[in-house]
Each structure stands twice: as C-alpha cells, then as structure tokens.
Tab-separated table of N, CA and C in Angstrom:
chain	number	residue	atom	x	y	z
A	760	MET	N	138.493	213.587	143.601
A	760	MET	CA	137.448	211.893	143.514
A	760	MET	C	135.992	212.647	144.212
A	761	PRO	N	135.255	213.122	144.182
A	761	PRO	CA	133.803	212.659	144.630
A	761	PRO	C	133.779	212.327	145.658
A	762	GLN	N	132.997	212.537	147.242
A	762	GLN	CA	132.538	211.843	147.974
A	762	GLN	C	131.488	210.579	147.360
A	763	VAL	N	131.040	209.831	147.968
A	763	VAL	CA	130.899	208.797	147.808
A	763	VAL	C	130.228	208.252	149.030
A	764	ASP	N	128.652	208.279	148.946
A	764	ASP	CA	127.431	207.341	149.997
A	764	ASP	C	128.503	205.943	150.128
A	765	ILE	N	128.570	205.573	151.239
A	765	ILE	CA	129.257	204.272	150.725
A	765	ILE	C	127.713	202.721	151.441
A	766	HIS	N	127.013	203.544	151.426
A	766	HIS	CA	125.900	203.211	151.859
A	766	HIS	C	124.152	203.557	151.882
A	767	PRO	N	124.281	203.657	150.317
A	767	PRO	CA	122.650	204.441	150.267
A	767	PRO	C	121.698	203.711	150.456
A	768	GLY	N	120.498	203.754	150.173
A	768	GLY	CA	118.917	203.000	151.025
A	768	GLY	C	119.074	201.544	149.264
A	769	THR	N	119.349	201.827	148.653
A	769	THR	CA	118.368	200.523	147.945
A	769	THR	C	119.984	200.748	147.072
A	770	PRO	N	121.019	199.967	147.390
A	770	PRO	CA	122.068	199.323	146.753
A	770	PRO	C	121.601	198.918	145.187
A	771	ALA	N	121.037	198.061	145.321
A	771	ALA	CA	121.027	196.709	144.541
A	771	ALA	C	120.528	197.378	142.849
A	772	GLY	N	119.365	198.578	142.825
A	772	GLY	CA	118.488	199.469	143.000
A	772	GLY	C	119.520	200.399	142.066
A	773	THR	N	120.183	200.928	142.469
A	773	THR	CA	121.265	202.030	141.903
A	773	THR	C	122.159	201.653	140.770
A	774	ASP	N	121.646	202.546	139.840
A	774	ASP	CA	121.905	202.974	137.998
A	774	ASP	C	123.436	202.848	137.633
A	775	ALA	N	123.698	202.102	138.005
A	775	ALA	CA	125.404	201.367	137.253
A	775	ALA	C	125.823	202.756	136.275
A	776	ARG	N	125.439	203.433	135.801
A	776	ARG	CA	126.095	204.805	135.657
A	776	ARG	C	125.607	206.147	136.225
A	777	GLU	N	124.779	206.197	137.320
A	777	GLU	CA	125.132	206.346	138.342
A	777	GLU	C	126.405	206.171	139.965
A	778	VAL	N	126.576	205.834	139.533
A	778	VAL	CA	127.455	204.897	140.440
A	778	VAL	C	128.808	205.562	139.411
A	779	ALA	N	129.261	204.915	138.036
A	779	ALA	CA	130.168	205.689	137.450
A	779	ALA	C	130.344	206.765	138.044
A	780	GLU	N	129.291	208.123	137.803
A	780	GLU	CA	129.531	208.744	137.736
A	780	GLU	C	129.809	209.102	139.009
A	781	ALA	N	129.015	208.529	140.217
A	781	ALA	CA	129.372	209.515	141.294
A	781	ALA	C	131.587	209.072	141.119
A	782	LEU	N	131.500	207.632	141.210
A	782	LEU	CA	133.257	207.442	141.510
A	782	LEU	C	133.568	208.240	140.116
A	783	GLY	N	133.336	208.856	139.364
A	783	GLY	CA	134.482	209.805	138.628
A	783	GLY	C	134.635	209.079	137.461
A	784	VAL	N	134.060	207.953	136.753
A	784	VAL	CA	134.799	207.518	135.959
A	784	VAL	C	134.326	206.607	134.891
A	785	ASP	N	134.157	206.711	133.598
A	785	ASP	CA	133.924	206.479	132.017
A	785	ASP	C	133.795	204.543	132.333
A	786	PRO	N	132.682	204.225	132.400
A	786	PRO	CA	132.114	202.822	132.279
A	786	PRO	C	133.161	202.099	130.510
A	787	GLU	N	132.568	203.577	129.887
A	787	GLU	CA	133.577	202.375	128.958
A	787	GLU	C	134.865	202.239	128.207
A	788	GLN	N	135.839	203.066	129.159
A	788	GLN	CA	136.680	203.133	128.935
A	788	GLN	C	138.285	202.659	130.604
A	789	GLY	N	137.043	202.875	131.822
A	789	GLY	CA	137.989	202.580	132.999
A	789	GLY	C	138.676	203.165	133.752
A	790	LEU	N	139.285	203.377	134.061
A	790	LEU	CA	140.217	204.452	134.225
A	790	LEU	C	141.876	204.122	133.842
A	791	SER	N	141.920	205.178	133.959
A	791	SER	CA	143.688	205.475	133.048
A	791	SER	C	145.045	204.747	134.015
A	792	ALA	N	145.873	203.730	133.886
A	792	ALA	CA	146.832	203.544	134.947
A	792	ALA	C	147.049	204.459	135.687
A	793	ALA	N	147.779	205.871	135.094
A	793	ALA	CA	147.172	206.713	136.119
A	793	ALA	C	146.480	207.099	137.383
A	794	GLU	N	145.522	207.200	136.988
A	794	GLU	CA	144.496	207.392	137.995
A	794	GLU	C	144.068	206.438	138.717
A	795	ALA	N	144.727	204.864	138.203
A	795	ALA	CA	144.527	203.672	138.549
A	795	ALA	C	145.995	204.052	139.969
A	796	ALA	N	146.710	204.139	139.797
A	796	ALA	CA	147.627	204.037	140.402
A	796	ALA	C	147.605	205.064	141.571
A	797	ARG	N	146.911	206.192	141.714
A	797	ARG	CA	146.767	207.617	142.157
A	797	ARG	C	146.178	207.324	143.217
A	798	ARG	N	144.515	205.956	142.906
A	798	ARG	CA	143.563	205.237	143.796
A	798	ARG	C	144.417	204.838	144.769
A	799	LEU	N	144.838	203.839	144.016
A	799	LEU	CA	145.790	202.553	144.964
A	799	LEU	C	146.366	203.319	146.269
A	800	ALA	N	147.386	204.218	145.739
A	800	ALA	CA	148.198	204.932	146.617
A	800	ALA	C	147.210	205.945	147.276
A	801	GLU	N	146.178	206.403	147.424
A	801	GLU	CA	145.929	207.173	148.167
A	801	GLU	C	144.278	206.165	149.495
A	802	HIS	N	144.187	205.316	148.582
A	802	HIS	CA	142.881	204.540	148.934
A	802	HIS	C	143.258	202.660	149.419
A	803	GLY	N	144.604	202.448	148.905
A	803	GLY	CA	144.747	201.030	149.635
A	803	GLY	C	143.743	200.352	148.108
A	804	PRO	N	144.786	199.095	149.222
A	804	PRO	CA	144.291	197.891	147.718
A	804	PRO	C	142.529	197.228	148.410
A	805	ASN	N	141.669	197.243	146.780
A	805	ASN	CA	141.147	196.846	147.590
A	805	ASN	C	141.148	195.298	148.147
A	806	GLN	N	141.063	195.330	149.714
A	806	GLN	CA	140.757	193.552	150.091
A	806	GLN	C	140.227	193.839	151.482
A	807	LEU	N	139.655	192.640	151.673
A	807	LEU	CA	139.457	192.789	152.953
A	807	LEU	C	140.569	192.413	154.935
A	808	ALA	N	140.168	193.043	155.115
A	808	ALA	CA	140.503	192.294	156.008
A	808	ALA	C	140.797	191.309	156.369
A	809	GLY	N	142.111	191.109	156.674
A	809	GLY	CA	142.984	189.412	156.741
A	809	GLY	C	141.819	188.762	158.638
A	810	GLY	N	141.659	188.476	159.180
A	810	GLY	CA	141.529	188.401	160.746
A	810	GLY	C	141.445	186.429	160.777
A	811	LYS	N	141.851	186.742	162.614
A	811	LYS	CA	141.926	184.560	162.834
A	811	LYS	C	140.325	184.747	162.425
A	812	LYS	N	140.734	182.856	162.495
A	812	LYS	CA	139.242	182.508	161.889
A	812	LYS	C	139.138	181.419	163.358
A	813	GLU	N	137.623	181.111	163.447
A	813	GLU	CA	137.470	180.504	165.006
A	813	GLU	C	136.801	179.715	163.989
A	814	SER	N	137.205	178.524	164.823
A	814	SER	CA	136.583	176.916	164.512
A	814	SER	C	135.037	177.151	164.300
A	815	GLY	N	134.351	175.631	164.280
A	815	GLY	CA	133.072	175.828	164.598
A	815	GLY	C	133.190	175.182	166.214
A	816	LEU	N	134.214	174.206	167.170
A	816	LEU	CA	134.351	174.213	168.194
A	816	LEU	C	134.323	175.105	168.923
A	817	GLN	N	135.220	175.690	168.631
A	817	GLN	CA	135.800	177.861	169.287
A	817	GLN	C	134.047	178.145	169.562
A	818	ALA	N	133.517	178.600	168.592
A	818	ALA	CA	132.390	179.399	168.241
A	818	ALA	C	131.475	178.386	168.820
A	819	PHE	N	131.205	177.166	168.966
A	819	PHE	CA	130.441	176.692	170.442
A	819	PHE	C	130.996	176.353	171.722
A	820	LEU	N	131.805	176.260	172.126
A	820	LEU	CA	132.511	176.452	173.268
A	820	LEU	C	132.605	178.360	174.688
A	821	ARG	N	132.518	179.178	173.063
A	821	ARG	CA	132.484	180.287	172.839
A	821	ARG	C	131.143	180.306	174.001
A	822	GLN	N	129.913	179.630	173.183
A	822	GLN	CA	128.301	180.479	173.884
A	822	GLN	C	127.979	179.892	175.542
A	823	TYR	N	129.375	178.903	176.178
A	823	TYR	CA	129.093	178.795	177.149
A	823	TYR	C	130.066	179.314	178.051
A	824	GLU	N	130.793	180.579	177.755
A	824	GLU	CA	131.317	180.636	178.490
A	824	GLU	C	131.037	181.924	179.945
A	825	ASP	N	131.414	182.237	180.983
A	825	ASP	CA	130.805	183.228	181.863
A	825	ASP	C	131.593	184.501	181.977
C-alpha cells in the first residue's frame, strides 16, 4: 500500500477518488476480506485510544494547581 500523507492541506477539499486511489482501494468494490484482514494485522483496529476521562470539577480544580 502506498504511503499516504495523513495531514493534507485541505482535507475537506480532497476528491474522494483521489483518497481511494492513494489508499489503493476501489470505491465500487471495497476491500476483499483477505486485504481487510492484512491491513488490520498491519495497522491494527480503527479505533481511538481510550483514556482516563477528567470530570468538569477536576478540570476546574486543575487550573489552580501550582
């Protein structure tokens, strides 16, 4: 798979076909099950990293820490 610049100048202005081509996928057919499994193994699941949530009170009090 080609390297893709994940920080393009104007993401909202990028044509969907250009993105699909850069990612090496046919938008009409999508990925085969084998290719999807390969990419999952290589890049991991498409999910945000979990983190500890800070309450509103904690955020407020943090502003007064020295």
